[in-house]
């Protein structure tokens, strides 16, 4: 994956996170890329949908599945602004996503090593690569959102 491509896809995820923040949601955004094209995208909607599973990753996977007509999103890349929680990582693994890239670590619930160890290939054989591609804007969005919420 070329750096320019990754930057463009991360920027699309950041746009989804910004839109989520505008709706009063925790600013997390995700995109699913298959064959060089975004096939799924979403921002968090837990508050607006009154749904604890309406995380950006889950919604982006649903969007991608509908777009390609299959729940198996093999050979895809998920780019997300925040390290996935255990629920989202489980969905990513079940969807057979090949590569995961996240912009900010989550020391509280991150299931890619920050808080919870990443599952090995015996438990997640389709997930071939997980990468923390530090993206300052991802962390800034979260810090600004929670700082504003506390004041």
JSON list of N, CA, C and O in Angstrom, two decimals, residues 59-80:
[
{"chain": "A", "resi": 59, "resn": "UNK", "atom": "N", "xyz": [-20.53, -0.50, 11.16]},
{"chain": "A", "resi": 59, "resn": "UNK", "atom": "CA", "xyz": [-21.36, 0.12, 10.13]},
{"chain": "A", "resi": 59, "resn": "UNK", "atom": "C", "xyz": [-20.66, 0.16, 8.77]},
{"chain": "A", "resi": 59, "resn": "UNK", "atom": "O", "xyz": [-21.29, -0.05, 7.73]},
{"chain": "A", "resi": 60, "resn": "UNK", "atom": "N", "xyz": [-19.35, 0.39, 8.77]},
{"chain": "A", "resi": 60, "resn": "UNK", "atom": "CA", "xyz": [-18.59, 0.39, 7.51]},
{"chain": "A", "resi": 60, "resn": "UNK", "atom": "C", "xyz": [-18.55, -1.01, 6.91]},
{"chain": "A", "resi": 60, "resn": "UNK", "atom": "O", "xyz": [-18.65, -1.17, 5.68]},
{"chain": "A", "resi": 61, "resn": "UNK", "atom": "N", "xyz": [-18.44, -2.04, 7.75]},
{"chain": "A", "resi": 61, "resn": "UNK", "atom": "CA", "xyz": [-18.48, -3.42, 7.25]},
{"chain": "A", "resi": 61, "resn": "UNK", "atom": "C", "xyz": [-19.85, -3.73, 6.66]},
{"chain": "A", "resi": 61, "resn": "UNK", "atom": "O", "xyz": [-19.96, -4.37, 5.61]},
{"chain": "A", "resi": 62, "resn": "UNK", "atom": "N", "xyz": [-20.92, -3.29, 7.32]},
{"chain": "A", "resi": 62, "resn": "UNK", "atom": "CA", "xyz": [-22.28, -3.50, 6.79]},
{"chain": "A", "resi": 62, "resn": "UNK", "atom": "C", "xyz": [-22.43, -2.82, 5.44]},
{"chain": "A", "resi": 62, "resn": "UNK", "atom": "O", "xyz": [-22.98, -3.39, 4.50]},
{"chain": "A", "resi": 63, "resn": "UNK", "atom": "N", "xyz": [-21.94, -1.59, 5.35]},
{"chain": "A", "resi": 63, "resn": "UNK", "atom": "CA", "xyz": [-22.01, -0.83, 4.11]},
{"chain": "A", "resi": 63, "resn": "UNK", "atom": "C", "xyz": [-21.24, -1.55, 3.00]},
{"chain": "A", "resi": 63, "resn": "UNK", "atom": "O", "xyz": [-21.73, -1.68, 1.87]},
{"chain": "A", "resi": 64, "resn": "UNK", "atom": "N", "xyz": [-20.06, -2.04, 3.32]},
{"chain": "A", "resi": 64, "resn": "UNK", "atom": "CA", "xyz": [-19.25, -2.75, 2.33]},
{"chain": "A", "resi": 64, "resn": "UNK", "atom": "C", "xyz": [-19.92, -4.05, 1.90]},
{"chain": "A", "resi": 64, "resn": "UNK", "atom": "O", "xyz": [-19.95, -4.37, 0.71]},
{"chain": "A", "resi": 65, "resn": "UNK", "atom": "N", "xyz": [-20.44, -4.79, 2.85]},
{"chain": "A", "resi": 65, "resn": "UNK", "atom": "CA", "xyz": [-21.12, -6.04, 2.53]},
{"chain": "A", "resi": 65, "resn": "UNK", "atom": "C", "xyz": [-22.28, -5.82, 1.58]},
{"chain": "A", "resi": 65, "resn": "UNK", "atom": "O", "xyz": [-22.48, -6.58, 0.62]},
{"chain": "A", "resi": 66, "resn": "UNK", "atom": "N", "xyz": [-23.06, -4.78, 1.83]},
{"chain": "A", "resi": 66, "resn": "UNK", "atom": "CA", "xyz": [-24.18, -4.46, 0.94]},
{"chain": "A", "resi": 66, "resn": "UNK", "atom": "C", "xyz": [-23.69, -4.04, -0.43]},
{"chain": "A", "resi": 66, "resn": "UNK", "atom": "O", "xyz": [-24.27, -4.40, -1.45]},
{"chain": "A", "resi": 67, "resn": "UNK", "atom": "N", "xyz": [-22.59, -3.28, -0.46]},
{"chain": "A", "resi": 67, "resn": "UNK", "atom": "CA", "xyz": [-22.06, -2.80, -1.74]},
{"chain": "A", "resi": 67, "resn": "UNK", "atom": "C", "xyz": [-21.55, -3.93, -2.62]},
{"chain": "A", "resi": 67, "resn": "UNK", "atom": "O", "xyz": [-21.73, -3.91, -3.83]},
{"chain": "A", "resi": 68, "resn": "UNK", "atom": "N", "xyz": [-20.92, -4.94, -2.00]},
{"chain": "A", "resi": 68, "resn": "UNK", "atom": "CA", "xyz": [-20.35, -6.03, -2.81]},
{"chain": "A", "resi": 68, "resn": "UNK", "atom": "C", "xyz": [-21.26, -7.25, -2.86]},
{"chain": "A", "resi": 68, "resn": "UNK", "atom": "O", "xyz": [-20.98, -8.19, -3.60]},
{"chain": "A", "resi": 69, "resn": "UNK", "atom": "N", "xyz": [-22.32, -7.25, -2.06]},
{"chain": "A", "resi": 69, "resn": "UNK", "atom": "CA", "xyz": [-23.25, -8.37, -2.08]},
{"chain": "A", "resi": 69, "resn": "UNK", "atom": "C", "xyz": [-22.74, -9.62, -1.38]},
{"chain": "A", "resi": 69, "resn": "UNK", "atom": "O", "xyz": [-23.11, -10.73, -1.75]},
{"chain": "A", "resi": 70, "resn": "UNK", "atom": "N", "xyz": [-21.91, -9.43, -0.35]},
{"chain": "A", "resi": 70, "resn": "UNK", "atom": "CA", "xyz": [-21.36, -10.57, 0.37]},
{"chain": "A", "resi": 70, "resn": "UNK", "atom": "C", "xyz": [-20.88, -10.10, 1.73]},
{"chain": "A", "resi": 70, "resn": "UNK", "atom": "O", "xyz": [-20.27, -9.04, 1.84]},
{"chain": "A", "resi": 71, "resn": "UNK", "atom": "N", "xyz": [-21.12, -10.88, 2.77]},
{"chain": "A", "resi": 71, "resn": "UNK", "atom": "CA", "xyz": [-20.62, -10.53, 4.10]},
{"chain": "A", "resi": 71, "resn": "UNK", "atom": "C", "xyz": [-19.14, -10.83, 4.22]},
{"chain": "A", "resi": 71, "resn": "UNK", "atom": "O", "xyz": [-18.47, -10.30, 5.10]},
{"chain": "A", "resi": 72, "resn": "UNK", "atom": "N", "xyz": [-18.62, -11.66, 3.35]},
{"chain": "A", "resi": 72, "resn": "UNK", "atom": "CA", "xyz": [-17.19, -11.96, 3.34]},
{"chain": "A", "resi": 72, "resn": "UNK", "atom": "C", "xyz": [-16.49, -10.87, 2.53]},
{"chain": "A", "resi": 72, "resn": "UNK", "atom": "O", "xyz": [-16.67, -10.77, 1.32]},
{"chain": "A", "resi": 73, "resn": "UNK", "atom": "N", "xyz": [-15.71, -10.07, 3.21]},
{"chain": "A", "resi": 73, "resn": "UNK", "atom": "CA", "xyz": [-15.05, -8.95, 2.55]},
{"chain": "A", "resi": 73, "resn": "UNK", "atom": "C", "xyz": [-13.56, -9.28, 2.46]},
{"chain": "A", "resi": 73, "resn": "UNK", "atom": "O", "xyz": [-12.69, -8.54, 2.94]},
{"chain": "A", "resi": 74, "resn": "UNK", "atom": "N", "xyz": [-13.29, -10.41, 1.85]},
{"chain": "A", "resi": 74, "resn": "UNK", "atom": "CA", "xyz": [-11.93, -10.93, 1.75]},
{"chain": "A", "resi": 74, "resn": "UNK", "atom": "C", "xyz": [-11.05, -9.98, 0.94]},
{"chain": "A", "resi": 74, "resn": "UNK", "atom": "O", "xyz": [-11.51, -9.34, 0.01]},
{"chain": "A", "resi": 75, "resn": "UNK", "atom": "N", "xyz": [-9.79, -9.95, 1.32]},
{"chain": "A", "resi": 75, "resn": "UNK", "atom": "CA", "xyz": [-8.77, -9.14, 0.65]},
{"chain": "A", "resi": 75, "resn": "UNK", "atom": "C", "xyz": [-8.99, -7.63, 0.80]},
{"chain": "A", "resi": 75, "resn": "UNK", "atom": "O", "xyz": [-8.38, -6.85, 0.08]},
{"chain": "A", "resi": 76, "resn": "UNK", "atom": "N", "xyz": [-9.85, -7.24, 1.72]},
{"chain": "A", "resi": 76, "resn": "UNK", "atom": "CA", "xyz": [-10.11, -5.81, 1.95]},
{"chain": "A", "resi": 76, "resn": "UNK", "atom": "C", "xyz": [-9.18, -5.26, 3.01]},
{"chain": "A", "resi": 76, "resn": "UNK", "atom": "O", "xyz": [-8.56, -5.99, 3.78]},
{"chain": "A", "resi": 77, "resn": "UNK", "atom": "N", "xyz": [-9.11, -3.95, 3.02]},
{"chain": "A", "resi": 77, "resn": "UNK", "atom": "CA", "xyz": [-8.38, -3.21, 4.05]},
{"chain": "A", "resi": 77, "resn": "UNK", "atom": "C", "xyz": [-9.38, -2.33, 4.78]},
{"chain": "A", "resi": 77, "resn": "UNK", "atom": "O", "xyz": [-10.18, -1.66, 4.14]},
{"chain": "A", "resi": 78, "resn": "UNK", "atom": "N", "xyz": [-9.33, -2.35, 6.10]},
{"chain": "A", "resi": 78, "resn": "UNK", "atom": "CA", "xyz": [-10.12, -1.41, 6.90]},
{"chain": "A", "resi": 78, "resn": "UNK", "atom": "C", "xyz": [-9.18, -0.37, 7.44]},
{"chain": "A", "resi": 78, "resn": "UNK", "atom": "O", "xyz": [-8.13, -0.70, 8.01]},
{"chain": "A", "resi": 79, "resn": "UNK", "atom": "N", "xyz": [-9.56, 0.89, 7.24]},
{"chain": "A", "resi": 79, "resn": "UNK", "atom": "CA", "xyz": [-8.83, 2.00, 7.81]},
{"chain": "A", "resi": 79, "resn": "UNK", "atom": "C", "xyz": [-9.78, 2.67, 8.79]},
{"chain": "A", "resi": 79, "resn": "UNK", "atom": "O", "xyz": [-10.91, 3.02, 8.45]},
{"chain": "A", "resi": 80, "resn": "UNK", "atom": "N", "xyz": [-9.32, 2.82, 10.03]},
{"chain": "A", "resi": 80, "resn": "UNK", "atom": "CA", "xyz": [-10.17, 3.37, 11.08]},
{"chain": "A", "resi": 80, "resn": "UNK", "atom": "C", "xyz": [-9.37, 4.38, 11.90]},
{"chain": "A", "resi": 80, "resn": "UNK", "atom": "O", "xyz": [-8.16, 4.21, 12.07]}
]
